XYZ file of C-alpha atoms in Angstrom:
424
model
C 0.331 -0.504 0.057
C 1.151 3.153 -0.636
C 0.295 7.318 -0.936
C -0.608 8.481 -4.170
C 3.514 9.635 -3.712
C 4.288 6.615 -4.301
C 5.215 5.551 -0.175
C 5.197 3.558 1.346
C 2.610 3.523 3.999
C 3.423 2.903 7.944
C 0.261 -0.093 7.943
C 2.271 -1.503 4.833
C 5.678 -2.023 7.155
C 4.743 -5.629 8.648
C 6.937 -8.501 10.030
C 6.282 -10.639 7.213
C 7.310 -8.140 5.013
C 10.137 -6.048 6.172
C 12.604 -8.821 6.948
C 15.567 -10.825 4.789
C 15.400 -14.210 6.306
C 19.353 -13.594 7.602
C 18.018 -11.004 9.738
C 14.999 -12.950 10.904
C 17.405 -15.723 12.325
C 19.431 -12.367 13.523
C 17.114 -11.188 15.536
C 15.951 -13.958 16.722
C 18.782 -15.510 17.641
C 19.815 -12.041 19.469
C 16.167 -12.517 20.944
C 17.158 -16.397 22.067
C 20.836 -15.327 23.625
C 19.444 -12.231 25.234
C 16.512 -14.126 26.817
C 18.851 -16.765 28.705
C 21.469 -14.169 29.521
C 18.676 -12.248 31.093
C 17.776 -15.065 33.190
C 20.931 -15.934 34.495
C 21.480 -13.183 35.714
C 18.599 -13.004 37.719
C 18.418 -16.673 39.018
C 22.859 -15.277 39.898
C 21.312 -15.277 44.020
C 18.254 -18.073 43.950
C 19.865 -21.130 43.084
C 23.860 -19.597 45.633
C 20.845 -18.809 47.694
C 23.035 -20.790 50.919
C 26.659 -20.146 50.011
C 25.529 -16.186 49.369
C 24.356 -16.400 53.195
C 27.169 -17.730 54.677
C 30.497 -15.253 52.544
C 28.829 -12.665 54.105
C 27.941 -13.619 57.868
C 23.274 -12.606 57.019
C 20.824 -14.823 56.925
C 19.445 -16.743 53.700
C 16.412 -14.242 55.014
C 18.555 -10.863 53.740
C 19.844 -12.539 50.527
C 16.202 -12.721 49.682
C 15.937 -9.784 50.198
C 18.327 -8.659 48.093
C 16.017 -10.285 45.088
C 13.489 -8.521 46.300
C 15.216 -5.665 45.638
C 16.882 -6.482 42.937
C 12.852 -6.783 41.096
C 12.011 -3.991 42.526
C 14.256 -2.471 40.434
C 13.877 -4.134 36.938
C 10.561 -2.253 37.328
C 12.271 1.369 37.632
C 14.273 -1.146 34.319
C 11.066 -1.865 32.747
C 10.166 1.883 32.025
C 13.402 3.004 31.502
C 14.633 0.950 28.935
C 10.894 0.938 27.461
C 10.810 4.416 27.112
C 14.723 4.243 25.641
C 14.008 1.329 23.126
C 10.591 3.748 21.499
C 12.782 5.951 21.303
C 16.956 5.208 20.311
C 15.779 1.500 18.843
C 15.894 -1.744 20.222
C 19.466 -2.511 18.657
C 20.860 0.062 21.253
C 19.037 -0.521 24.217
C 19.939 -3.817 24.194
C 23.266 -3.111 23.856
C 23.045 -1.063 26.989
C 21.780 -3.609 29.341
C 23.343 -5.863 28.716
C 26.493 -4.169 28.536
C 25.525 -3.044 32.148
C 24.558 -6.856 33.759
C 27.884 -7.235 32.642
C 29.029 -4.904 35.278
C 27.113 -6.104 37.992
C 28.027 -9.635 37.552
C 31.524 -9.303 37.477
C 31.746 -6.167 40.183
C 29.592 -8.509 41.945
C 32.565 -11.798 42.609
C 34.762 -9.539 43.791
C 33.273 -7.444 46.089
C 33.073 -8.554 50.147
C 30.699 -5.838 51.707
C 27.755 -6.905 52.104
C 26.176 -3.553 51.318
C 28.095 -2.819 48.165
C 26.942 -6.360 47.052
C 23.081 -5.303 46.871
C 23.839 -1.977 45.998
C 25.526 -3.893 41.960
C 22.316 -6.371 42.282
C 20.259 -3.006 41.722
C 21.813 -1.908 38.984
C 21.317 -5.597 37.721
C 17.676 -5.739 38.191
C 17.337 -2.510 36.027
C 19.053 -3.816 33.427
C 16.528 -6.727 33.363
C 14.197 -4.222 33.670
C 15.403 -3.746 29.808
C 15.439 -7.032 28.156
C 11.636 -8.681 28.489
C 10.164 -5.350 26.269
C 12.926 -5.372 23.640
C 13.508 -9.052 23.713
C 9.249 -8.798 22.971
C 9.562 -5.720 20.730
C 12.750 -7.843 18.180
C 10.679 -10.493 18.380
C 7.370 -9.572 17.562
C 8.259 -6.996 15.316
C 10.179 -10.109 12.920
C 7.766 -12.944 13.259
C 5.459 -14.098 11.118
C 1.811 -14.706 13.451
C -0.110 -18.007 12.334
C 3.144 -19.957 14.580
C 3.914 -16.983 16.685
C 2.779 -18.379 19.894
C 4.820 -21.489 19.474
C 7.633 -19.579 18.921
C 7.045 -17.466 21.575
C 6.725 -20.259 24.351
C 9.746 -21.470 22.255
C 11.168 -17.931 23.134
C 9.443 -18.037 26.860
C 11.343 -20.942 27.316
C 14.975 -19.517 27.132
C 14.388 -17.604 30.206
C 13.763 -20.136 32.220
C 17.003 -22.362 30.733
C 18.700 -20.074 31.510
C 18.473 -20.559 34.981
C 19.245 -24.684 34.116
C 22.457 -22.426 32.448
C 23.436 -21.270 35.972
C 22.686 -23.475 38.140
C 25.409 -25.917 35.995
C 27.873 -23.077 35.597
C 27.441 -22.538 39.632
C 27.312 -26.566 40.424
C 30.173 -27.013 38.206
C 31.930 -24.234 40.090
C 31.482 -24.015 44.157
C 31.576 -28.362 43.112
C 35.110 -27.270 41.830
C 36.321 -24.022 43.875
C 35.033 -23.742 47.781
C 31.377 -21.875 48.225
C 32.583 -18.932 48.409
C 35.177 -18.752 45.663
C 33.051 -20.790 44.139
C 30.029 -18.817 43.245
C 32.090 -15.368 43.154
C 34.512 -17.148 40.350
C 30.085 -17.995 38.880
C 29.639 -14.557 39.012
C 32.384 -13.286 37.007
C 32.573 -15.634 34.378
C 28.526 -14.904 33.283
C 29.396 -11.421 33.475
C 32.135 -12.306 30.870
C 30.038 -14.000 28.992
C 27.513 -11.094 28.431
C 29.897 -8.510 27.849
C 30.634 -11.064 24.315
C 26.682 -10.818 23.785
C 26.763 -6.208 23.780
C 29.417 -6.552 21.513
C 28.258 -8.922 19.201
C 24.753 -6.828 19.468
C 26.740 -3.576 18.023
C 28.101 -5.290 15.167
C 25.076 -7.962 14.088
C 21.970 -7.532 15.544
C 19.649 -5.684 13.313
C 16.782 -2.464 13.907
C 13.517 -3.752 13.738
C 12.849 -2.572 10.145
C 8.538 -2.055 12.046
C 9.937 0.494 14.724
C 11.448 2.542 12.049
C 8.850 2.848 9.608
C 6.231 3.983 13.213
C 8.950 6.231 13.892
C 8.793 8.306 10.601
C 5.448 8.055 9.733
C 2.783 11.367 10.279
C 2.144 11.781 14.173
C -2.007 10.798 13.677
C -4.025 7.963 11.888
C -5.251 8.138 8.964
C -8.359 10.016 10.265
C -6.923 12.239 11.549
C -6.959 11.182 15.334
C -4.066 11.973 17.504
C -1.801 8.946 17.960
C 0.473 9.443 21.258
C -1.717 8.109 23.880
C -3.464 5.038 24.605
C -6.888 4.962 25.221
C -8.772 3.490 28.079
C -9.684 0.050 27.051
C -6.005 -0.785 25.772
C -5.076 0.229 29.009
C -7.603 -1.433 30.606
C -6.857 -4.108 29.720
C -3.177 -4.092 29.801
C -4.023 -3.371 33.356
C -5.679 -6.576 33.580
C -2.557 -8.229 31.734
C -0.954 -7.354 34.233
C -2.192 -8.996 36.963
C -2.844 -12.053 35.196
C 1.423 -12.044 34.361
C 1.297 -11.016 38.166
C -0.358 -14.128 39.287
C 2.138 -15.898 37.520
C 4.980 -14.013 38.530
C 3.388 -14.945 42.040
C 3.830 -19.354 40.972
C 6.867 -19.140 39.429
C 8.954 -17.623 42.346
C 7.695 -19.530 44.204
C 8.721 -22.151 43.116
C 11.810 -20.878 41.650
C 13.060 -19.053 44.759
C 12.635 -21.620 47.535
C 12.994 -24.855 45.851
C 16.775 -24.917 45.575
C 16.461 -24.580 49.708
C 13.516 -26.604 50.169
C 16.083 -29.248 48.452
C 18.751 -28.683 50.622
C 17.182 -27.559 53.702
C 14.234 -29.633 54.047
C 14.570 -32.363 52.010
C 18.326 -32.859 52.963
C 19.465 -32.709 49.736
C 22.616 -33.171 48.942
C 24.181 -30.362 45.800
C 24.074 -33.042 42.844
C 20.959 -33.810 43.600
C 19.831 -30.481 43.970
C 20.691 -29.735 41.223
C 19.945 -33.573 39.989
C 15.756 -32.383 40.978
C 16.019 -28.990 39.504
C 17.430 -30.311 36.186
C 14.235 -32.063 35.777
C 11.624 -29.440 37.273
C 13.827 -26.826 34.469
C 13.095 -29.488 31.282
C 9.001 -30.401 32.349
C 9.333 -26.075 32.701
C 9.998 -25.833 29.427
C 8.061 -28.371 28.001
C 5.167 -27.343 30.014
C 5.705 -23.743 28.925
C 6.116 -24.329 24.545
C 2.317 -26.755 24.835
C 0.715 -23.820 26.598
C 2.565 -21.930 23.231
C 1.821 -23.798 20.441
C -2.171 -24.715 22.569
C -2.340 -20.126 22.093
C -2.583 -20.877 18.225
C -5.458 -23.221 18.427
C -7.590 -22.292 20.681
C -6.360 -18.467 21.533
C -3.887 -16.939 24.105
C -6.965 -16.589 26.118
C -8.374 -20.806 26.537
C -4.657 -21.520 26.992
C -3.748 -18.545 29.336
C -6.685 -20.981 32.275
C -6.174 -23.614 30.738
C -2.193 -23.183 31.940
C -3.573 -21.867 35.366
C -6.025 -24.592 35.741
C -2.927 -26.711 35.801
C -1.012 -24.372 38.107
C -3.295 -24.593 40.807
C -3.739 -28.370 40.501
C -0.259 -28.850 40.289
C 0.679 -26.920 43.483
C -2.334 -28.023 45.372
C -0.951 -31.765 44.573
C 2.925 -30.550 46.429
C 0.649 -29.156 49.518
C -0.811 -31.992 49.856
C 2.436 -34.254 49.866
C 4.978 -32.432 50.025
C 5.609 -32.953 54.267
C 5.748 -37.473 52.986
C 8.492 -38.833 52.221
C 11.795 -37.101 51.171
C 11.306 -39.071 47.597
C 7.647 -38.146 47.791
C 8.693 -33.861 48.204
C 10.984 -34.322 45.304
C 8.175 -35.836 43.091
C 5.968 -33.736 44.681
C 7.590 -30.434 43.573
C 7.454 -31.800 40.147
C 4.051 -30.092 40.224
C 4.986 -26.439 41.193
C 8.317 -27.614 38.114
C 4.912 -27.344 35.601
C 2.471 -24.486 37.907
C 3.174 -21.624 35.742
C 3.157 -22.902 32.142
C 0.804 -19.502 31.649
C 4.782 -17.848 30.819
C 4.445 -20.203 27.421
C 1.711 -17.401 26.407
C 1.938 -14.603 28.156
C 5.194 -13.000 26.471
C 3.513 -13.400 23.182
C 0.575 -12.124 23.976
C 2.227 -8.974 25.525
C 3.470 -8.276 22.382
C 1.159 -8.441 20.498
C -1.113 -6.535 22.782
C 0.743 -3.345 22.467
C 1.135 -1.070 19.274
C 4.357 -0.496 18.330
C 5.205 2.892 18.405
C 5.534 2.323 22.276
C 5.282 -1.577 22.304
C 8.461 -1.306 24.406
C 7.432 1.001 27.407
C 3.981 -1.477 27.654
C 5.563 -4.963 27.627
C 8.621 -4.055 29.800
C 6.021 -1.650 32.332
C 2.953 -4.329 32.587
C 6.017 -7.524 32.813
C 8.191 -5.940 35.517
C 5.561 -3.854 37.387
C 4.356 -7.784 36.986
C 7.584 -9.146 38.123
C 8.279 -6.510 40.363
C 5.613 -7.850 42.615
C 5.109 -11.878 41.978
C 8.262 -12.328 42.331
C 10.264 -9.394 44.738
C 7.255 -9.185 47.620
C 5.039 -12.191 47.749
C 8.129 -14.418 47.520
C 9.296 -12.579 50.820
C 5.127 -11.064 52.304
C 4.591 -15.278 51.900
C 7.865 -16.453 54.233
C 7.105 -14.278 56.891
C 3.487 -15.128 57.202
C 5.135 -18.755 56.629
C 6.869 -18.417 59.579
C 10.016 -19.207 57.812
C 8.521 -22.497 56.569
C 10.148 -23.013 53.277
C 8.017 -25.824 52.200
C 4.514 -23.511 53.392
C 5.867 -20.353 51.916
C 6.339 -22.528 47.801
C 2.912 -23.490 48.452
C 1.030 -20.257 48.245
C 2.737 -20.231 45.436
C -0.641 -21.395 44.049
C -2.757 -18.294 44.809
C -0.821 -16.853 42.445
C -1.405 -19.547 39.990
C -5.458 -18.771 40.516
C -4.427 -14.765 40.233
C -3.206 -15.626 36.497
C -6.891 -17.525 35.549
C -8.379 -14.792 36.872
C -6.683 -11.696 34.903
C -6.326 -13.535 31.564
C -10.077 -13.854 31.685
C -10.713 -9.576 30.932
C -7.601 -9.627 29.081
C -8.543 -9.199 24.728
C -8.174 -11.588 22.683
C -5.029 -11.302 19.590
C -4.274 -14.182 18.246
C -3.684 -13.676 14.515
C -2.394 -10.094 14.541
C -1.309 -8.825 12.648
C 2.319 -6.541 13.417
C 2.917 -3.595 11.577
C 4.355 0.126 11.813
C 0.777 1.326 13.257
C -0.344 -2.032 15.148
């Protein structure tokens, strides 16, 4: 579609037509790697929680408090980096937040003062706020719609796969070097890897052509209406999308935050057994993401998220009933929470489809990181306090998050098969 002057309109620049196959592969590759390293950074505290507490001579709850601060900082990062990405581009923002990861992780590996260490994780949290909005904007603006749910679930699965990589890296370094030197070496190694990714993105990551078309389009729509502000219906749907995502985060971080320490301190598993169980849980979680994402292409985003919410309620419910049994039964029961947040297999795609291109990164980042700040930051700390430090009870309370996600998704508009263009 062109204007009378022959100029291509914004609506004609779509995710399906604007890229060469090579550009699309590069964007997807950097999106996948970005999701992996964001998750690796995010989970640098959860797996070695007990080791960190010993190194700094603080309680496990103090380290959980750092996780909370890190998650809250990501809220500010979601707004900041989302704004930067919508104003200055996806590539520059990707390079910036990835570089900040590197600085924070490497510095944290050397610091011996707990307050300074906490500051590095706040910086890391701020940087983490850039990842989701930019990564899923890149993806949505370059991927064709028929299988976007399936591919989005694979991409979202990379966030959980990053958890597995972190666990394996830290297990290796802690086993080889001991508790204190081990986690520090893991931090430094992962940080240096982030630096390499930032440098590669600065050279090879293509800029979003859909975003470029949106930036160059007139500030009014075809009917002359202003394009600058979202309408009330979009804001209302965004609030419910944030509520739904908050619930799924609460479910996921009940598992991610407490499962490693539950296995070692409550079940009595050694480091090798704990790592094996967590690896199995991670693989099951990725599989559940893919199933939910593929289903969303067939039945819609809302129905697939609802189904995943039901699975979550049942999974956490089974854990609450069975986890007080034998160690083997407790380990088996833990697989319920491991697949209890399968809604993430849908939500990444749904969020990026929901917001229009001109503020896709900002809207996506705001939704995701407000949800994560509350769901993964405040919720685990609150449940741990409410449970009186009982990790089994605190983990089981993640079922509340699954219920919230199940309810919230009912009020979000359907977006399956939406054509992503410069003005949509």
